[in-house]
Short mmCIF file of C-alpha atoms in Angstrom, two decimals:
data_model
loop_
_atom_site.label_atom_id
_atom_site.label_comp_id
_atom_site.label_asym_id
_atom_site.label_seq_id
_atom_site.Cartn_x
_atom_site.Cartn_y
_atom_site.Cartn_z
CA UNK I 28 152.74 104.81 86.49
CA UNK I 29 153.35 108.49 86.14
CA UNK I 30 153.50 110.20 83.02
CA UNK I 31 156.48 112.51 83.71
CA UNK I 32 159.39 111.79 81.28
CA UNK I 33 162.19 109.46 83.40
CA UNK I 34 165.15 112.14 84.30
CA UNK I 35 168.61 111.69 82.64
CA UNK I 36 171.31 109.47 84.77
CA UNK I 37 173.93 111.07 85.59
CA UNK I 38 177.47 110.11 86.04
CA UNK I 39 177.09 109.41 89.70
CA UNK I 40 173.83 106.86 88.85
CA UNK I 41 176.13 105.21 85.89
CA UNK I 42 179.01 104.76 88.07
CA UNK I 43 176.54 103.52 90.93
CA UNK I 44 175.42 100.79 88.67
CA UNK I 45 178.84 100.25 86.86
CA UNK I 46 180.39 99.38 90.41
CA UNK I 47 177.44 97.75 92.19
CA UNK I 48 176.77 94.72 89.63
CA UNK I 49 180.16 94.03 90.70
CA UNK I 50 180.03 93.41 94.40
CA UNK I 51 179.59 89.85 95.75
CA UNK I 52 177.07 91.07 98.32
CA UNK I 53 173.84 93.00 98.64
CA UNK I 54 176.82 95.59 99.67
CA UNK I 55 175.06 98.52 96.95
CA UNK I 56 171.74 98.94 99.14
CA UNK I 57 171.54 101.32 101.23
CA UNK I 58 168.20 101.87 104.03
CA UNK I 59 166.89 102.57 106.98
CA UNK I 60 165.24 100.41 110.07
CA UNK I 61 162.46 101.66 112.44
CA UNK I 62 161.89 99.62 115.74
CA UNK I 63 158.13 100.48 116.36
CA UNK I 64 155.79 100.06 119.39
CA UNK I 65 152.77 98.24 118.89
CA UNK I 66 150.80 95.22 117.68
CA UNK I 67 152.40 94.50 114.15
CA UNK I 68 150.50 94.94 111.23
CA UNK I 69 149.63 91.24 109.07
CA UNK I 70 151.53 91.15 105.93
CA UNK I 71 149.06 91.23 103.54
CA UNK I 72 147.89 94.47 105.31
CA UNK I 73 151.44 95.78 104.86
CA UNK I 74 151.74 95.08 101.11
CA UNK I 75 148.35 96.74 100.77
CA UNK I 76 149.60 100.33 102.28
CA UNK I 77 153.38 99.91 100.14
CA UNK I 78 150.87 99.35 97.22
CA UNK I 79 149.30 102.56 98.30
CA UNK I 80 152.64 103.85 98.74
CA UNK I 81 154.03 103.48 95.69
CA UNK I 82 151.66 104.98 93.38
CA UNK I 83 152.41 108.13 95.12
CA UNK I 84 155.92 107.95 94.77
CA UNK I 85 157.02 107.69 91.37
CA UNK I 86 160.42 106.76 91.73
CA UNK I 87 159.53 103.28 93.26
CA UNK I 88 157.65 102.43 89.64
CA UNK I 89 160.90 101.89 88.14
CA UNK I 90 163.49 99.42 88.22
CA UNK I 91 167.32 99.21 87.67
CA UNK I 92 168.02 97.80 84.42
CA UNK I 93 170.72 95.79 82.64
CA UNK I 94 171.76 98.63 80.62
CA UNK I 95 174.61 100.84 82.11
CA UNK I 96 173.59 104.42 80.11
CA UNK I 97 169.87 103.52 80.78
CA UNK I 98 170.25 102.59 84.47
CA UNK I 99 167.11 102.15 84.87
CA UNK I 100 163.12 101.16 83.49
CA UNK I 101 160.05 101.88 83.98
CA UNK I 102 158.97 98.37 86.19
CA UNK I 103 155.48 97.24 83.97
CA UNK I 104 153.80 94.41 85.04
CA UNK I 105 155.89 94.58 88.56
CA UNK I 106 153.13 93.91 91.41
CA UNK I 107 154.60 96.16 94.14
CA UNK I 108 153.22 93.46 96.77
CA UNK I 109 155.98 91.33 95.54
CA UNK I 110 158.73 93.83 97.37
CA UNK I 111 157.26 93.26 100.74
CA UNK I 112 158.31 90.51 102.95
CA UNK I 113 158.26 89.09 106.20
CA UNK I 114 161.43 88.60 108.60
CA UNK I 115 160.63 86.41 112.06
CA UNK I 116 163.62 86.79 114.41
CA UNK I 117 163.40 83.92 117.70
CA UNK I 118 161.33 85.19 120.61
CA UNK I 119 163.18 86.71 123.29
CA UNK I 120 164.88 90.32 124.05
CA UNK I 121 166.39 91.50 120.69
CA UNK I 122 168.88 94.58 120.67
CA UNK I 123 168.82 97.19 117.86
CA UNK I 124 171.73 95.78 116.44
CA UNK I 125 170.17 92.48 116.34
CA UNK I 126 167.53 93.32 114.59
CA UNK I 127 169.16 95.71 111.93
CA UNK I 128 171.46 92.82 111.16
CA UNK I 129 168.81 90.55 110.44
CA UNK I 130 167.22 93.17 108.05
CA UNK I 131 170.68 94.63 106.38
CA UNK I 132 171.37 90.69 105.30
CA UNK I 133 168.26 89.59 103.94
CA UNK I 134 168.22 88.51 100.52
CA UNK I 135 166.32 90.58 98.01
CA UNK I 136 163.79 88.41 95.84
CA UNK I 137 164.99 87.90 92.14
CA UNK I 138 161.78 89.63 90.52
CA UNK I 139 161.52 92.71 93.02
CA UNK I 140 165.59 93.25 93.66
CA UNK I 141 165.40 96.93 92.98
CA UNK I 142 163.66 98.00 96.32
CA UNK I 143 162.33 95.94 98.99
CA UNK I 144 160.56 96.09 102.33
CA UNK I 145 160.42 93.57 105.20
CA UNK I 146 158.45 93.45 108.01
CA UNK I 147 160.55 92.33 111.41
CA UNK I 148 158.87 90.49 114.08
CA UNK I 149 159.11 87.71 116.48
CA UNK I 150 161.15 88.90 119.40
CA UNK I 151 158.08 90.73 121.21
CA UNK I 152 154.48 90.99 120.88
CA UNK I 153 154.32 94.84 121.15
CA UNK I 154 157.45 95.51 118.82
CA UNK I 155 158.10 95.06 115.68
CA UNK I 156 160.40 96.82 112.95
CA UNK I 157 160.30 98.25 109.25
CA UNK I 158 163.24 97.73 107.34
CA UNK I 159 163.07 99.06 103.99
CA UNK I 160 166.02 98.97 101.13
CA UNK I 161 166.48 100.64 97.96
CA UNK I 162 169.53 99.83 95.02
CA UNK I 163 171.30 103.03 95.45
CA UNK I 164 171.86 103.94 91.58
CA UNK I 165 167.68 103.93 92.08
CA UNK I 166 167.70 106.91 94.43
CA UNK I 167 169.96 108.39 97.11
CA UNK I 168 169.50 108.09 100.93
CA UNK I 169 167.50 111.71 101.10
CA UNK I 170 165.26 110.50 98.27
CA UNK I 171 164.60 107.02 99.95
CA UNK I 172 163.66 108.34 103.20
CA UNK I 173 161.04 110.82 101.36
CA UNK I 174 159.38 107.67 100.20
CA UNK I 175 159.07 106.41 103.50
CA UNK I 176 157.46 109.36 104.54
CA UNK I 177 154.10 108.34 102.08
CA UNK I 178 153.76 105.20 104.78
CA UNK I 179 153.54 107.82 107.33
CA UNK I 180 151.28 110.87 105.02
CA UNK I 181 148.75 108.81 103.21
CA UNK I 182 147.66 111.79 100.96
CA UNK I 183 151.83 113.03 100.22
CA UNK I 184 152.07 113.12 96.61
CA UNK I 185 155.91 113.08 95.50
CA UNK I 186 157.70 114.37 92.18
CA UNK I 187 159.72 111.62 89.87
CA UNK I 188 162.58 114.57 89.46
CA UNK I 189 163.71 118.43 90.13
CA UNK I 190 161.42 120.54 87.36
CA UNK I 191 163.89 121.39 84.99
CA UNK I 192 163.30 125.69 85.84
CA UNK I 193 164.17 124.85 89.40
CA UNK I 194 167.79 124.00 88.35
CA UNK I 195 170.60 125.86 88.70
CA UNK I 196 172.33 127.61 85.57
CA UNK I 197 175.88 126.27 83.81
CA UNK I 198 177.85 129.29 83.62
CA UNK I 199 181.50 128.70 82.85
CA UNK I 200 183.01 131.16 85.47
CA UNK I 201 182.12 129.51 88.01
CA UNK I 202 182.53 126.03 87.05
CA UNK I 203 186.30 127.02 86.47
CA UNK I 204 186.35 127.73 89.82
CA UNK I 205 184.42 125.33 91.61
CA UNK I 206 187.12 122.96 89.44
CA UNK I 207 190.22 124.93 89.99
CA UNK I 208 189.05 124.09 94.03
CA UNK I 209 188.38 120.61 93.92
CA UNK I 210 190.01 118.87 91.14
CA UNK I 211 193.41 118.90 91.58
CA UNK I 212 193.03 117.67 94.89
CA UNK I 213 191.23 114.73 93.93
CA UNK I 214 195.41 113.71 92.36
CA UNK I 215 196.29 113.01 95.74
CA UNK I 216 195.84 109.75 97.05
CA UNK I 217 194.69 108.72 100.53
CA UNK I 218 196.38 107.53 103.24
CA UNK I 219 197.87 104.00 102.90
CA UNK I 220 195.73 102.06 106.03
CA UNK I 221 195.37 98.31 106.31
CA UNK I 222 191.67 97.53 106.20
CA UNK I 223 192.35 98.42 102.21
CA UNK I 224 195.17 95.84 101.97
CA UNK I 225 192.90 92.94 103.23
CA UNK I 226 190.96 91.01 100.81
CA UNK I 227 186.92 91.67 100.60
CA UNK I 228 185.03 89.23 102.27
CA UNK I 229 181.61 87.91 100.50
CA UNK I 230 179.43 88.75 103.37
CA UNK I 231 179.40 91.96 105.39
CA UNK I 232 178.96 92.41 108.86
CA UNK I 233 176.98 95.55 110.67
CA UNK I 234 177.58 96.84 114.29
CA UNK I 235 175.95 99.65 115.77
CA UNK I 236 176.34 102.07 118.95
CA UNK I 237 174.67 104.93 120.18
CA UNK I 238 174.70 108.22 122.06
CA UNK I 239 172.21 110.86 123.11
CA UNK I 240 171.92 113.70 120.70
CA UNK I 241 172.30 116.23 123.51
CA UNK I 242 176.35 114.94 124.07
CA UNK I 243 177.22 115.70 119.99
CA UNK I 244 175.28 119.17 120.21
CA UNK I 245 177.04 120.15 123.65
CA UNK I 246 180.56 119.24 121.73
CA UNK I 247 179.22 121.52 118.40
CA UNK I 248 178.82 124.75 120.75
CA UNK I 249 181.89 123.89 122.58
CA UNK I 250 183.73 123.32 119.35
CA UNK I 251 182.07 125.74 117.29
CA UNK I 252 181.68 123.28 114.56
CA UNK I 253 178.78 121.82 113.32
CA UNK I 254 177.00 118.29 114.47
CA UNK I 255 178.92 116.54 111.28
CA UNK I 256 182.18 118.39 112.11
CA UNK I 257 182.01 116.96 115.29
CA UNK I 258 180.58 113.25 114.24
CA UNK I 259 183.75 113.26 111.84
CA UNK I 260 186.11 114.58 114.19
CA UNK I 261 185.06 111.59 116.28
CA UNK I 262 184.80 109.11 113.69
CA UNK I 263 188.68 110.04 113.11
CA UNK I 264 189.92 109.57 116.37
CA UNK I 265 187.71 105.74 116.53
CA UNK I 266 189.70 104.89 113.30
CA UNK I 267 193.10 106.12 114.98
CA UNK I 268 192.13 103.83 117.74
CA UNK I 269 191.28 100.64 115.22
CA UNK I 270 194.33 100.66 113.14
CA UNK I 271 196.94 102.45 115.56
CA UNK I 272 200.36 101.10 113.41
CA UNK I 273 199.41 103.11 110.50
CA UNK I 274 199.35 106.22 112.16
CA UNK I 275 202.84 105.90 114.19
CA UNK I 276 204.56 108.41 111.88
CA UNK I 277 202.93 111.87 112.80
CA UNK I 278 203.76 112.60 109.14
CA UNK I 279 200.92 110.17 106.99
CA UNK I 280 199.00 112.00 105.14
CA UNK I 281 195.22 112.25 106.30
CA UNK I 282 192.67 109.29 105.66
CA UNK I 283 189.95 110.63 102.80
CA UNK I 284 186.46 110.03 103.66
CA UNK I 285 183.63 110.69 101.16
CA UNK I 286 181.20 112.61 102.53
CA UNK I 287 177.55 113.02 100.57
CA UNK I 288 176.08 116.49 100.64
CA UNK I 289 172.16 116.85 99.35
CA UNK I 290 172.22 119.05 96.11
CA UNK I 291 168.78 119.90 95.20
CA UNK I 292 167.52 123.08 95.04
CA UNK I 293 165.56 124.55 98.09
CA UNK I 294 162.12 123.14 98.12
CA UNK I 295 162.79 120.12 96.01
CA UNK I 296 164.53 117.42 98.72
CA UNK I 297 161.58 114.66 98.03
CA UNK I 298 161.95 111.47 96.74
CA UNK I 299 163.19 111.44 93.48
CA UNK I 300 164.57 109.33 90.72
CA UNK I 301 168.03 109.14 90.98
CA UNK I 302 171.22 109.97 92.85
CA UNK I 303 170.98 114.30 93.89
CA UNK I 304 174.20 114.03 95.85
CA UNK I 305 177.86 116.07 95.48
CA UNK I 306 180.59 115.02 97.78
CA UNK I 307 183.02 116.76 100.05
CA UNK I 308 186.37 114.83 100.62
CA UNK I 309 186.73 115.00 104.21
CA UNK I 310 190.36 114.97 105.45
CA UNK I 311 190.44 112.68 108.80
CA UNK I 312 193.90 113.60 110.36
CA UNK I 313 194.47 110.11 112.08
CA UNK I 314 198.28 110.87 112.92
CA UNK I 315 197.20 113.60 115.02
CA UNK I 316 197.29 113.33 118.43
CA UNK I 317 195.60 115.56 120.12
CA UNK I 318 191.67 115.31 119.24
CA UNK I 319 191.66 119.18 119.08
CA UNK I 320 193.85 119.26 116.64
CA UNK I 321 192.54 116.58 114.72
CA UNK I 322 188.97 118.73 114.41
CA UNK I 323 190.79 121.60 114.05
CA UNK I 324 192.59 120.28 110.65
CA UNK I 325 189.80 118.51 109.26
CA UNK I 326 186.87 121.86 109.12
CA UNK I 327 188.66 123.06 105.62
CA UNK I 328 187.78 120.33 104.17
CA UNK I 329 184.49 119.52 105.61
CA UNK I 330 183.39 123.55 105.37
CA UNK I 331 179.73 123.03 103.47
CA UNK I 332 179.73 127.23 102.02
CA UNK I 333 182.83 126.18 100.33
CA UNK I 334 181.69 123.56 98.20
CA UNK I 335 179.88 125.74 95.83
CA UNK I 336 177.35 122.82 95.98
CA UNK I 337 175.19 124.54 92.86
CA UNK I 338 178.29 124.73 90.59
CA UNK I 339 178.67 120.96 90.84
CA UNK I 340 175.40 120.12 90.19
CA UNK I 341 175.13 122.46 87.48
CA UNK I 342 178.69 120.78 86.15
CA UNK I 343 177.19 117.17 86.54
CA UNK I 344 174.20 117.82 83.84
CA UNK I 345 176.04 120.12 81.45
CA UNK I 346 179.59 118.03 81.54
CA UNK I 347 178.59 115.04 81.83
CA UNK I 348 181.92 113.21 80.10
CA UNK I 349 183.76 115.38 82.73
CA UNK I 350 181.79 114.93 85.75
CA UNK I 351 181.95 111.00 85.16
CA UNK I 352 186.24 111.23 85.16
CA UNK I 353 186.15 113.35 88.45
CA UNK I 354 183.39 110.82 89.94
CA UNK I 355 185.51 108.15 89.45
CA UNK I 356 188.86 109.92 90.47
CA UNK I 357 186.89 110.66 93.66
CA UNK I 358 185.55 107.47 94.69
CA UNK I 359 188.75 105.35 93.57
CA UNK I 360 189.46 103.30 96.87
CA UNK I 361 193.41 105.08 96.13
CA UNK I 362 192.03 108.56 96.61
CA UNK I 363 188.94 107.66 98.98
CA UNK I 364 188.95 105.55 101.77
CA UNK I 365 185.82 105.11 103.43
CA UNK I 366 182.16 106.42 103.23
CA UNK I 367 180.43 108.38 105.72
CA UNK I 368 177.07 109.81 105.95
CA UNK I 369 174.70 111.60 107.97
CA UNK I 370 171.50 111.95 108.16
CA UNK I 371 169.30 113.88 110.55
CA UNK I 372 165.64 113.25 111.12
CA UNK I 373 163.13 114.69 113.65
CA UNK I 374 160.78 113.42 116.01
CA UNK I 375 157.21 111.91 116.57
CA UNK I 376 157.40 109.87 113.46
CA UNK I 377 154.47 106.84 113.78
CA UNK I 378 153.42 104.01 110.82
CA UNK I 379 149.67 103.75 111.17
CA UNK I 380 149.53 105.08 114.28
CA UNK I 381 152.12 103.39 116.03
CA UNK I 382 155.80 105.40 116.96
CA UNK I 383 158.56 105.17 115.59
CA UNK I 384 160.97 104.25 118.85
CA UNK I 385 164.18 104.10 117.36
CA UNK I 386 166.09 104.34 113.94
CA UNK I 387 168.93 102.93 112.47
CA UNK I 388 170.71 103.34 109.62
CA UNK I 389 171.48 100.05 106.93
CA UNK I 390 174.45 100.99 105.10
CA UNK I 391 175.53 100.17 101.75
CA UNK I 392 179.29 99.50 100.94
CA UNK I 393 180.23 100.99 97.90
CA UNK I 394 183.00 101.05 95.44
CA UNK I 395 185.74 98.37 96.81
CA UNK I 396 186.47 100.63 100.31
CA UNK I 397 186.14 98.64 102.99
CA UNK I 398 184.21 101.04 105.63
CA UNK I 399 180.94 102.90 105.72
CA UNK I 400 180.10 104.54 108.88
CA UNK I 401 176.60 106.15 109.15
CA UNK I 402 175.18 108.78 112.03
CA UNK I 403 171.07 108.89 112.38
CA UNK I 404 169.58 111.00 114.60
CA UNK I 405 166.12 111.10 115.51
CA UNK I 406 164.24 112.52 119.01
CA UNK I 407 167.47 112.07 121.27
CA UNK I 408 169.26 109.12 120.15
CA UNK I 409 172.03 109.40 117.39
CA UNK I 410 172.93 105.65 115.94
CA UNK I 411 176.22 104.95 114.66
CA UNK I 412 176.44 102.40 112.31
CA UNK I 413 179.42 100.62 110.78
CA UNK I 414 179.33 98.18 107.39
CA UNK I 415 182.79 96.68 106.46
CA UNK I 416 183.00 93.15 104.39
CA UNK I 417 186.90 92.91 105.90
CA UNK I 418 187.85 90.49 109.28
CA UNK I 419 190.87 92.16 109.89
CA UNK I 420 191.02 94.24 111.77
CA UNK I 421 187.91 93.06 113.38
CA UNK I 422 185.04 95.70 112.77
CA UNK I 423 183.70 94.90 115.87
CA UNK I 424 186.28 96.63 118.11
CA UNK I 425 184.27 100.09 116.16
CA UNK I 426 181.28 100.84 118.14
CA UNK I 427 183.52 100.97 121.64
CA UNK I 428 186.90 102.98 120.17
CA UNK I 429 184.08 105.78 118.96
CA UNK I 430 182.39 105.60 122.32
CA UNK I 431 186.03 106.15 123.41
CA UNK I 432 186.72 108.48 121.23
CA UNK I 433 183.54 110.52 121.77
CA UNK I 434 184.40 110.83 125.66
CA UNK I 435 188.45 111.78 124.27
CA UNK I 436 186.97 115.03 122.62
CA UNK I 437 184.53 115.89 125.43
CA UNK I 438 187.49 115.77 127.41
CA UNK I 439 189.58 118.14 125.75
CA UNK I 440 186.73 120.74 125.34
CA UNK I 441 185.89 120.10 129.07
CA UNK I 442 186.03 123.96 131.02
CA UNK I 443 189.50 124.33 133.19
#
């Protein structure tokens, strides 16, 4: 157990916990799958190298407590062999999506419900897959997948939180600003769409599609907008597509999307205690037409230089009692519809020697919105994956409308 003092929660890791006891599914876990190639590893050797593991990542020595100001406890006693598991799918060809919905609905074991790992394997004798889950008021997505990375660096060594020097400073100038920016839009609600009118489900359901990497960077230098621009842009027109009635006025206001952004100071993205994220409110202009337009109205909003990312995280430690009322305007289902990440990884990743073949996000559903969509990229894939807990309408329909919608904006960048 490392001797570094735990890091205060901040609002965003209270409000985590507040709203995550609360859902009737695993829904506030968030992680990652890897589809490997080669002779799976036996369990017990597994839990032996997550033991390993987890003395070098501090984070993953504590668990989420009862106590809502506390969030969460050093995890004494805890064997961390009792967070790995086995999953056995039936022999036979098994598609990605198969297998990451296998993992993403796995039950969690009462004792070791903070963070878990399970080992997927069954459907071949030279594949087998890595699933591995965190509770998301434990860390954030950037800080899980730096734990990950000890499976792959047995010598990595990571922090438990940002040095307190490395943190930006409070100054009051420009936290009026960074407010007088974002605040007051936060009073404006989201569009009205119907997913958020249908009752939550108690199970969720996950369906994923994917692209090469090379189509979403070809659209970026058409566009001039950046991979995310463009994975929003597209993300937009699929949810045009899925719930076409609520967009037949060209007048509805845009759809909000919560968008993470990483916030920790250059040289400090590792995998620390804790949520590190600020949030851009993406505006998704469903009633527009045209998909260049629809890009076109939505980089404002989705402009990264803008956010004066430092000011918020400098105004979520220093006002805390204020930060916590603007987290919780923000991620109201009324002012934010839907969550969508990104994340981008790179290439040649192995586990002991095997690669890494493919990757696919597991994502959590979060504060009664009925939608997370999540883009990985790694090597030359990029997965899309979508989470909902509604039936109507059906989720399914998702992964073709953004395939649809992906070949709808190459189309209108496409030369004359």
């Amino acid at each position: 157990m490392s001797h570094t003092s735990s890091p205060r929660p901040s609002p965003v890791d209270r409000h985590l916990h507040r709203t995550i006891r609360t859902l009737p599914h695993h829904g506030g876990y968030l992680g990652v799958l890897g589809v490997l190639e080669g002779r799976p590893p036996g369990i017990e050797e597994l839990r032996d190298a997550v033991a390993d593991a987890v003395a070098r990542v501090p984070a993953w020595q504590y668990r989420v407590c009862a106590d809502n100001r506390r969030v969460w406890e050093p995890a004494h006693g805890q064997d961390p062999r009792e967070h790995v598991h086995e999953l056995r799918l039936p022999e036979g060809p098994a598609a990605l999506e198969d297998i990451a919905r296998a993992a993403h609905r796995a039950p969690f074991p009462e004792r070791a419900d903070s963070w878990g790992v399970r080992l997927v394997t069954g459907w071949a004798p030279d594949r087998y897959a890595l699933a591995c889950r965190v509770h998301h008021a434990l860390q954030d997505g950037v800080g899980g997948m730096a734990g990950i990375s000890a499976f792959m660096a047995p010598g990595l060594e990571l922090p438990l939180s940002v040095p307190p020097d490395a943190e930006p400073p409070f100054r009051p100038v420009d936290t009026a600003r960074w407010a007088a920016r974002t605040l007051p839009p936060l009073l404006r609600p989201t569009a009205r769409w119907t997913p958020a009118r249908q009752a939550a489900g108690t199970t969720r359901t996950l369906h994923v599609t994917s692209c090469g990497t090379g189509r979403l960077k070809a659209l970026a230098r058409a566009a001039e907008a950046s991979l995310n621009q463009i994975y929003l842009a597209v993300t937009a027109g699929a949810l045009r597509a899925w719930t076409p009635e609520d967009w037949a006025a060209r007048d509805a206001g845009p759809l909000h999307a919560c968008v993470p952004a990483e916030s920790r100071p250059a040289g400090h993205e590792m995998a620390t205690l804790g949520n590190h994220l600020v949030a851009l409110r993406a505006e998704l202009h469903c009633a527009e037409s045209d998909p260049r337009r629809r890009l076109d109205l939505m980089r404002p909003s989705t402009d990264t230089r803008g956010a004066l990312i430092p000011q918020q995280r400098a105004a979520l430690r220093a006002l805390p009692r204020v930060a916590g009322l603007a987290t919780r305007c923000l991620l109201n289902p009324s002012r934010t519809a839907l969550l969508i990440t990104n994340v981008q990884l790179g290439a040649g990743l192995t586990v002991d020697g095997h690669p890494v073949r493919q990757i696919a996000s597991l994502p959590p559903l979060l504060f009664g919105q009925p939608l997370t969509v999540a883009l990985t990229t790694y090597e030359e894939q990029a997965t899309v994956c979508f989470t909902s807990d509604r039936g109507d309408p059906d989720p399914g329909l998702l992964p073709q409308l953004w395939q649809e919608a992906l070949t709808e904006l190459e189309e209108a960048y496409a030369p004359v």
